[in-house]
C-alpha cells in the first residue's frame, strides 16, 4: 500500500509541475505547440519511470492533446488510490476474521479451564 501511495503522490507531483509550466501556453499556435513539446520532453523520463506511456511526447502538441495527457496521468493516480482502498477493505476483513478467531479460541480456552477446574474439585 505504501508503494501505491508513493506512486500516486509522485504522479500528482509530476502532473502539478508539468501543468505549472504548460499553463503558460494557452494558444494553439506553432510556437506554443513546440514549447509544450519541450516541456513534455523535460518530464518524459520521470513519467516513463512512473509507468506513463510517453510515446509521442516529443512532438508538438495542441492544448487538447495536453489535456488528454494530463487526464491520463490523473487517471493513473486515481487508480493507485482506488487500489489502496480495495487493499484496505481486504485488510480490514482479514483483521475481523483474525479477531473472531482469537475471540473464539479464547472462549474455548476459558471453557476448557472451567471444565478442568470442575474435574479437579471432584
PDB file of N, CA and C in Angstrom, residues 27-29 32-37 40 55-66 69:
ATOM      1  N   UNK A  27      -2.438  29.068 -26.286  1.00  0.00           N
ATOM      2  CA  UNK A  27      -2.890  29.125 -27.677  1.00  0.00           C
ATOM      3  C   UNK A  27      -2.395  27.907 -28.434  1.00  0.00           C
ATOM      4  N   UNK A  28      -2.994  27.658 -29.555  1.00  0.00           N
ATOM      5  CA  UNK A  28      -2.566  26.537 -30.388  1.00  0.00           C
ATOM      6  C   UNK A  28      -1.732  26.997 -31.582  1.00  0.00           C
ATOM      7  N   UNK A  29      -0.944  28.031 -31.344  1.00  0.00           N
ATOM      8  CA  UNK A  29      -0.020  28.480 -32.379  1.00  0.00           C
ATOM      9  C   UNK A  29       1.178  27.538 -32.395  1.00  0.00           C
ATOM     10  N   UNK A  32       3.576  27.810 -29.448  1.00  0.00           N
ATOM     11  CA  UNK A  32       3.071  27.229 -28.204  1.00  0.00           C
ATOM     12  C   UNK A  32       3.128  25.704 -28.252  1.00  0.00           C
ATOM     13  N   UNK A  33       2.780  25.146 -29.398  1.00  0.00           N
ATOM     14  CA  UNK A  33       2.836  23.684 -29.540  1.00  0.00           C
ATOM     15  C   UNK A  33       4.262  23.184 -29.363  1.00  0.00           C
ATOM     16  N   UNK A  34       5.217  23.889 -29.955  1.00  0.00           N
ATOM     17  CA  UNK A  34       6.622  23.492 -29.838  1.00  0.00           C
ATOM     18  C   UNK A  34       7.105  23.638 -28.390  1.00  0.00           C
ATOM     19  N   UNK A  35       6.678  24.688 -27.728  1.00  0.00           N
ATOM     20  CA  UNK A  35       7.072  24.901 -26.328  1.00  0.00           C
ATOM     21  C   UNK A  35       6.502  23.800 -25.430  1.00  0.00           C
ATOM     22  N   UNK A  36       5.283  23.376 -25.716  1.00  0.00           N
ATOM     23  CA  UNK A  36       4.689  22.264 -24.949  1.00  0.00           C
ATOM     24  C   UNK A  36       5.518  20.992 -25.118  1.00  0.00           C
ATOM     25  N   UNK A  37       5.969  20.752 -26.335  1.00  0.00           N
ATOM     26  CA  UNK A  37       6.779  19.553 -26.601  1.00  0.00           C
ATOM     27  C   UNK A  37       8.082  19.590 -25.815  1.00  0.00           C
ATOM     28  N   UNK A  40       7.173  18.683 -22.216  1.00  0.00           N
ATOM     29  CA  UNK A  40       6.893  17.249 -22.104  1.00  0.00           C
ATOM     30  C   UNK A  40       8.171  16.426 -22.174  1.00  0.00           C
ATOM     31  N   UNK A  55       4.840   7.756 -25.439  1.00  0.00           N
ATOM     32  CA  UNK A  55       5.005   7.715 -26.895  1.00  0.00           C
ATOM     33  C   UNK A  55       4.477   9.014 -27.507  1.00  0.00           C
ATOM     34  N   UNK A  56       5.295   9.672 -28.271  1.00  0.00           N
ATOM     35  CA  UNK A  56       4.896  10.888 -28.963  1.00  0.00           C
ATOM     36  C   UNK A  56       4.976  12.165 -28.146  1.00  0.00           C
ATOM     37  N   UNK A  57       5.505  12.092 -26.960  1.00  0.00           N
ATOM     38  CA  UNK A  57       5.579  13.291 -26.126  1.00  0.00           C
ATOM     39  C   UNK A  57       6.547  14.330 -26.694  1.00  0.00           C
ATOM     40  N   UNK A  58       7.470  13.920 -27.539  1.00  0.00           N
ATOM     41  CA  UNK A  58       8.485  14.857 -28.027  1.00  0.00           C
ATOM     42  C   UNK A  58       8.085  15.550 -29.335  1.00  0.00           C
ATOM     43  N   UNK A  59       6.808  15.457 -29.686  1.00  0.00           N
ATOM     44  CA  UNK A  59       6.334  16.177 -30.871  1.00  0.00           C
ATOM     45  C   UNK A  59       5.373  17.291 -30.434  1.00  0.00           C
ATOM     46  N   UNK A  60       5.209  18.317 -31.266  1.00  0.00           N
ATOM     47  CA  UNK A  60       4.329  19.436 -30.899  1.00  0.00           C
ATOM     48  C   UNK A  60       2.918  18.960 -30.547  1.00  0.00           C
ATOM     49  N   UNK A  61       2.335  19.586 -29.515  1.00  0.00           N
ATOM     50  CA  UNK A  61       1.026  19.171 -29.003  1.00  0.00           C
ATOM     51  C   UNK A  61       0.060  20.357 -28.921  1.00  0.00           C
ATOM     52  N   UNK A  62      -1.194  20.074 -29.274  1.00  0.00           N
ATOM     53  CA  UNK A  62      -2.243  21.077 -29.114  1.00  0.00           C
ATOM     54  C   UNK A  62      -2.688  21.091 -27.653  1.00  0.00           C
ATOM     55  N   UNK A  63      -3.460  22.096 -27.296  1.00  0.00           N
ATOM     56  CA  UNK A  63      -3.971  22.198 -25.924  1.00  0.00           C
ATOM     57  C   UNK A  63      -4.841  20.977 -25.603  1.00  0.00           C
ATOM     58  N   UNK A  64      -5.608  20.513 -26.569  1.00  0.00           N
ATOM     59  CA  UNK A  64      -6.466  19.342 -26.364  1.00  0.00           C
ATOM     60  C   UNK A  64      -5.627  18.090 -26.097  1.00  0.00           C
ATOM     61  N   UNK A  65      -4.543  17.922 -26.819  1.00  0.00           N
ATOM     62  CA  UNK A  65      -3.659  16.773 -26.601  1.00  0.00           C
ATOM     63  C   UNK A  65      -3.012  16.835 -25.217  1.00  0.00           C
ATOM     64  N   UNK A  66      -2.671  18.028 -24.775  1.00  0.00           N
ATOM     65  CA  UNK A  66      -2.097  18.198 -23.435  1.00  0.00           C
ATOM     66  C   UNK A  66      -3.130  17.828 -22.380  1.00  0.00           C
ATOM     67  N   UNK A  69      -3.250  14.084 -22.116  1.00  0.00           N
ATOM     68  CA  UNK A  69      -2.094  13.554 -21.395  1.00  0.00           C
ATOM     69  C   UNK A  69      -2.275  13.772 -19.894  1.00  0.00           C
TER      70      UNK A  69
END
